[in-house]
Short mmCIF file of C-alpha atoms in Angstrom, two decimals:
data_model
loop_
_atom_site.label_atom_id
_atom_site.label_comp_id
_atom_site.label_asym_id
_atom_site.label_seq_id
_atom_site.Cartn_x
_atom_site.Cartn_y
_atom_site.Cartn_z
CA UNK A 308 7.57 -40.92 -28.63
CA UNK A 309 6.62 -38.32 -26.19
CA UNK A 310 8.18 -37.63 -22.71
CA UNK A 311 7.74 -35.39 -19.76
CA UNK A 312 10.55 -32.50 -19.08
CA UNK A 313 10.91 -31.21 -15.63
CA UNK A 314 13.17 -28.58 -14.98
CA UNK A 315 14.05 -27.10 -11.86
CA UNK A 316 15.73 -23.32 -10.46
CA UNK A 317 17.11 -21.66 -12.54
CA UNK A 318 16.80 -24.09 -15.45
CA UNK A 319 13.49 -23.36 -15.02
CA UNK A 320 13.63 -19.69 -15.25
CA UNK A 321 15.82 -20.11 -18.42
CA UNK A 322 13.38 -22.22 -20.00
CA UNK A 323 10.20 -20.23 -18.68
CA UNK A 324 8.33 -23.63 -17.33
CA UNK A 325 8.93 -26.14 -15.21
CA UNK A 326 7.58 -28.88 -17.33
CA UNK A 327 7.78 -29.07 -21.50
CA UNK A 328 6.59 -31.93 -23.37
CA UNK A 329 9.06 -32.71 -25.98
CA UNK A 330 8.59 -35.88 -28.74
CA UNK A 331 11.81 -37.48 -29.96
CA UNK A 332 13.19 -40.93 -31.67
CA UNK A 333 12.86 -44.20 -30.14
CA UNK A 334 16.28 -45.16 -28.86
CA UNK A 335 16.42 -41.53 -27.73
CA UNK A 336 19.30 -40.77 -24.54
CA UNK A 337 18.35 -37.86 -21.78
CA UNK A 338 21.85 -36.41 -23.22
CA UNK A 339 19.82 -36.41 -26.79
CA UNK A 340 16.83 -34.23 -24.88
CA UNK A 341 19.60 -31.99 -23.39
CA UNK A 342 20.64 -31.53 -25.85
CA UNK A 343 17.57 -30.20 -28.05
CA UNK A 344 16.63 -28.12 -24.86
CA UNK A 345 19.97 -26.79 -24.80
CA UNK A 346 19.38 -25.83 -28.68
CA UNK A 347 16.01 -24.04 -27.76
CA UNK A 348 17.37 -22.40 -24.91
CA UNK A 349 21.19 -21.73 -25.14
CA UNK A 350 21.88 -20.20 -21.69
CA UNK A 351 21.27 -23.84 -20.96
CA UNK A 352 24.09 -25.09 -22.81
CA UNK A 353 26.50 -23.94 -19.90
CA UNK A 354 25.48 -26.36 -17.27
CA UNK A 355 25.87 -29.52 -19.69
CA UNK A 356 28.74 -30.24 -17.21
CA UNK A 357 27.44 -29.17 -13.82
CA UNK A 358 23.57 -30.72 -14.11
CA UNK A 359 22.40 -34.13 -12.47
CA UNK A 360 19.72 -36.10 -14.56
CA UNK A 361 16.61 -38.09 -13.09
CA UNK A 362 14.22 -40.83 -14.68
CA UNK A 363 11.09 -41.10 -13.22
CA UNK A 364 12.20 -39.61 -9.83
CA UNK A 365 15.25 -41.65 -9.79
CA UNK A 366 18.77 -40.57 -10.77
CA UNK A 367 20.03 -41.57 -14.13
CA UNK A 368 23.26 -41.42 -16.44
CA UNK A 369 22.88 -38.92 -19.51
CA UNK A 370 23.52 -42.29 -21.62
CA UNK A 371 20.11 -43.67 -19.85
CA UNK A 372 17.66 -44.60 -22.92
CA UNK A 373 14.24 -43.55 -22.69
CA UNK A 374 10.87 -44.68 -23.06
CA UNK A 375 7.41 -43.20 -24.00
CA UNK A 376 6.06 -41.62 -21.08
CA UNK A 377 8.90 -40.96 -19.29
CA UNK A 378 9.62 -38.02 -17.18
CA UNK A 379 12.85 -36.44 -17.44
CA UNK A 380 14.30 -34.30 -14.75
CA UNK A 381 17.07 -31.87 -15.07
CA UNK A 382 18.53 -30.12 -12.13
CA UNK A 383 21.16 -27.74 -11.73
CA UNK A 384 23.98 -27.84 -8.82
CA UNK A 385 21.90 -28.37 -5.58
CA UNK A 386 22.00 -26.29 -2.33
CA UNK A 387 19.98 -27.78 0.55
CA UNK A 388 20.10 -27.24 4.06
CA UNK B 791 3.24 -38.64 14.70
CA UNK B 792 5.62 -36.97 12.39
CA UNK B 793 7.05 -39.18 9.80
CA UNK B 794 11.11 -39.25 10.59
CA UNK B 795 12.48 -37.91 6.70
CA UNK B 796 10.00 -35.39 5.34
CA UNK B 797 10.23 -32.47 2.98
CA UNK B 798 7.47 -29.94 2.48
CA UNK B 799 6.30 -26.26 3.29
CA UNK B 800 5.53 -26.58 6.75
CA UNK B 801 7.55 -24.72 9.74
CA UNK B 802 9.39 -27.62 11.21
CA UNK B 803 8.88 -28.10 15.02
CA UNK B 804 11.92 -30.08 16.52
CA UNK B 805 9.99 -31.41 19.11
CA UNK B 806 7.68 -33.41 17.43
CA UNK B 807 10.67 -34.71 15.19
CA UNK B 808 12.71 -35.79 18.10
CA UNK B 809 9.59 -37.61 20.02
CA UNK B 810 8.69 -38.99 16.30
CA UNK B 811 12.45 -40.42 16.46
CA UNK B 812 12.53 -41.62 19.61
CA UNK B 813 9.28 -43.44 19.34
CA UNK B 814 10.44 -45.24 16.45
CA UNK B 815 13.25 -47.05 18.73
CA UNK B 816 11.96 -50.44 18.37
CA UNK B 817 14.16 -52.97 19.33
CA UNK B 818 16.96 -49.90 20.44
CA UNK B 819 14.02 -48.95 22.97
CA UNK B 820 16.31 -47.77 25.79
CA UNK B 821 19.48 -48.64 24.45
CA UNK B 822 20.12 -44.97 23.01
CA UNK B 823 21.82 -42.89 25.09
CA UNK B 824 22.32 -39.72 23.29
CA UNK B 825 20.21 -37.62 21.52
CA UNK B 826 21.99 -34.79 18.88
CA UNK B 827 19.13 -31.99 17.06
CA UNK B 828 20.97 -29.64 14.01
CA UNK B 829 18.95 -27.15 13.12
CA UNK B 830 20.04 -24.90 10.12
CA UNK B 831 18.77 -21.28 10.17
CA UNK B 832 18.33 -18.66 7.74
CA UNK B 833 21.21 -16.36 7.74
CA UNK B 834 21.26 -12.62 7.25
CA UNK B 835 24.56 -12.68 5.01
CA UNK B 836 25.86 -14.44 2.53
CA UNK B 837 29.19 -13.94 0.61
CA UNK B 838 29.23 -10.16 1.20
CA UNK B 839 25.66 -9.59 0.88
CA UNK B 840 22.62 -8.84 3.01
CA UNK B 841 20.21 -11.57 2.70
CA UNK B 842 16.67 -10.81 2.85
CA UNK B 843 15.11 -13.67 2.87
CA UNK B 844 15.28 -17.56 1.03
CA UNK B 845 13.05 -19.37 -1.29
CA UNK B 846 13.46 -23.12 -1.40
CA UNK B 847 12.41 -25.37 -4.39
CA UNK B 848 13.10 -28.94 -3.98
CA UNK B 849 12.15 -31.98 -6.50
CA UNK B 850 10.49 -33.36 -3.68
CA UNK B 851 10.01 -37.17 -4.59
CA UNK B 852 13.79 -37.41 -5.55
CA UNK B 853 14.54 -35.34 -2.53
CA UNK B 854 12.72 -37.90 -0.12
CA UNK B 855 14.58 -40.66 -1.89
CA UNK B 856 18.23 -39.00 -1.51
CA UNK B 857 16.81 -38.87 2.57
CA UNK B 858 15.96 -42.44 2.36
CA UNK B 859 19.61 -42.74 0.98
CA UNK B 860 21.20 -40.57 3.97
CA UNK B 861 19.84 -42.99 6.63
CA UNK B 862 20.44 -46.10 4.81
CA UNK B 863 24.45 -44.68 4.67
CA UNK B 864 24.14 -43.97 8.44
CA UNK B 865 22.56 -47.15 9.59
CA UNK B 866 25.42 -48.88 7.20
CA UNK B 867 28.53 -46.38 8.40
CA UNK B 868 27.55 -46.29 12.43
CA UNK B 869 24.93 -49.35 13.64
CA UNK B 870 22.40 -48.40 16.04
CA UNK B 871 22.72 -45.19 14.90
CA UNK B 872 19.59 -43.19 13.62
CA UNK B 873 18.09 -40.86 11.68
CA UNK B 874 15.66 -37.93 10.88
CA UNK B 875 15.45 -35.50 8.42
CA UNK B 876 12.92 -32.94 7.50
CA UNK B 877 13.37 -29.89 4.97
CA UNK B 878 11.50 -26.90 4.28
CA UNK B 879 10.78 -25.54 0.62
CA UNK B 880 9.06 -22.14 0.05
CA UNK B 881 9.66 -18.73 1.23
CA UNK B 882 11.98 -18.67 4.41
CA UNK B 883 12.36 -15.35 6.71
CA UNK B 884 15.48 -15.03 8.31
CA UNK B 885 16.28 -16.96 11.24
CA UNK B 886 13.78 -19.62 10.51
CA UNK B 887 14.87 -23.59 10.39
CA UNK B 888 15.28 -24.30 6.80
CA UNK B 889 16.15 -28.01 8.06
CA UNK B 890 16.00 -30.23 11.04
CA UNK B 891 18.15 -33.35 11.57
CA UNK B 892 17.87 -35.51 14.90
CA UNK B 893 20.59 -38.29 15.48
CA UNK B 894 20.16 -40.78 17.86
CA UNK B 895 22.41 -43.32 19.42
CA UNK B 896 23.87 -45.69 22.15
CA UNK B 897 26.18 -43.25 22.02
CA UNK B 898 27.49 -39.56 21.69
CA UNK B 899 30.12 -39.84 19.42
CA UNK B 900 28.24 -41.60 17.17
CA UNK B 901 25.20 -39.29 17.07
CA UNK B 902 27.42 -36.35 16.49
CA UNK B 903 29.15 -38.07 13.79
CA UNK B 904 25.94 -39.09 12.02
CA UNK B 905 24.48 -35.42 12.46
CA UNK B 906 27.18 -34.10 10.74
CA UNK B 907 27.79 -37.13 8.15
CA UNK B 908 23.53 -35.83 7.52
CA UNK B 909 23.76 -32.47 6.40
CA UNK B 910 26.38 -32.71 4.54
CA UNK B 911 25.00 -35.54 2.51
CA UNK B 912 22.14 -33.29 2.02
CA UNK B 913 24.37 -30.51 0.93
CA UNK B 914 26.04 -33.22 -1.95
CA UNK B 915 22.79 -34.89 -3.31
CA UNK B 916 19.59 -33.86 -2.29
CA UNK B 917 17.92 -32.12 -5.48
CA UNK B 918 17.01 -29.01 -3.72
CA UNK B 919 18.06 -25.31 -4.20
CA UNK B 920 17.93 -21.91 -2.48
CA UNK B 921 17.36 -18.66 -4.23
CA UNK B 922 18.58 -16.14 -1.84
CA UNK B 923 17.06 -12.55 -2.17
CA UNK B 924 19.50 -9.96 -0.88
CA UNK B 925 19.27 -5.94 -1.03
CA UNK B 926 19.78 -5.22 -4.70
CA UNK B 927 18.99 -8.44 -6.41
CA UNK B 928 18.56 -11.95 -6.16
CA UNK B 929 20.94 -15.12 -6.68
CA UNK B 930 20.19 -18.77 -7.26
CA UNK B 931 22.68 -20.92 -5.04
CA UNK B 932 24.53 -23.31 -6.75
CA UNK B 933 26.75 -25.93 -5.22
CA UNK B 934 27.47 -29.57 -5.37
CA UNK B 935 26.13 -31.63 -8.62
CA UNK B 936 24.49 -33.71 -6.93
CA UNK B 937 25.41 -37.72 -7.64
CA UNK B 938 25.02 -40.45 -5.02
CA UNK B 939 27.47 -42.96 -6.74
CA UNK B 940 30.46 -40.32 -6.09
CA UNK B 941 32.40 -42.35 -3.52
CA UNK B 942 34.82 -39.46 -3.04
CA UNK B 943 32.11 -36.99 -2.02
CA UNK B 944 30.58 -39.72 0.04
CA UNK B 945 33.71 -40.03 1.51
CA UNK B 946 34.49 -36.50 2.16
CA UNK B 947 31.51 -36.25 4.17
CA UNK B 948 32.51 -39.26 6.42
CA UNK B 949 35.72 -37.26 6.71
CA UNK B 950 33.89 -34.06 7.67
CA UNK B 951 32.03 -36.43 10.07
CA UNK B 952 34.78 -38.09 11.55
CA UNK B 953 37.06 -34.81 11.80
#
């Protein structure tokens, strides 16, 4: 199945896009994307810890299970105001 | 009318926030009696360096969301207290208002509280960042990972408010 990657900051600028379209498994996690991003890009790897996770514009658990179409959001420490 | 949370690209104009706010009273339609405006401005320093200017990027829909969050806390933490909330993303020259928050309630210690309690909720979980360009580089800012369920940031910020 296919789903929509959003990155944002400087995950973007690692990654060189702000959106990817990446296939994987049904039964697929957000950690298991992560984790293939973080495989393609390896200064990702370092903010495994530090990033927050969104489904759909709504925060999710790395353990979250996705689903065809989804977009997946992953954004680094934030620093509003 | 300005909507009362908002996040976008345009220069934010307190005025129009606050009369936005205060016609939105409803049934606390002359019951407030204190108004409290925060703005947060563009600084020319920043650990040791000279700041040149900011770019903000926000995930705006999530960002609108986390707002929707803040006041819902608010209105929960400090009844008859309210809220607005507007950000600015793109390029920011110093001294601008990067955001705007306008409290307001029966009363002032209330509307102070809730100001505060505001940005720093914004600070811990709204999913926006600030790349700051200083003279000789530039930096993303990275602070809190940002996670609404965390009851102990949520209640360091009440703390911060309450100080």
């Amino acid at each position: 199945m296919r789903v929509t990657v959003r990155l944002f900051a400087r995950l973007r600028d690692i990654a060189g896009a702000a959106e990817l379209a990446r296939d994987c498994p049904p039964g697929a996690t957000i950690r298991d994307v992560w984790r293939g991003l973080a495989g393609e890009f390896p200064a990702l790897a370092e903010y495994e810890r530090s990033i927050s996770t969104a489904v759909n514009a709504d925060y999710a658990r790395m353990d979250r299970v996705l689903t065809a179409g989804d977009e997946v959001a992953f954004l680094p420490p934030v620093s509003g105001g | 009318m300005a909507s009362l949370l908002h996040i976008g690209p345009d220069r934010l104009d307190v005025d129009s926030i606050a009369a936005a706010l205060s016609a939105a009273a409803g049934d606390l339609a002359g019951a407030e009696g204190a108004v409290v405006t925060f703005l947060g401005l563009v600084r020319n320093h920043n650990a040791g360096r000279r700041v040149r200017y900011l770019e903000y990027e926000a995930f705006e829909p999530l960002a609108l969301k986390a707002f929707e969050r803040i006041a819902a806390e608010i209105a929960d933490r400090w009844p008859s207290t309210r809220l607005a909330l507007h950000h600015r993303v793109g390029r920011l020259e110093i001294g601008e208002t990067s955001v705007a928050i306008v409290t307001r309630s029966p009363h002032r210690g209330d509307a102070y509280a809730a100001s505060r309690y505001a940005i720093e909720r914004v600070k811990q979980i709204a999913p926006i960042w600030k790349r700051e360009f200083f003279e000789g580089g530039d930096v993303w800012i990275e602070g809190a990972t940002a996670d609404p369920d965390d009851e102990r940031a949520r209640t360091a910020a009440e703390r911060a408010a309450c100080a």
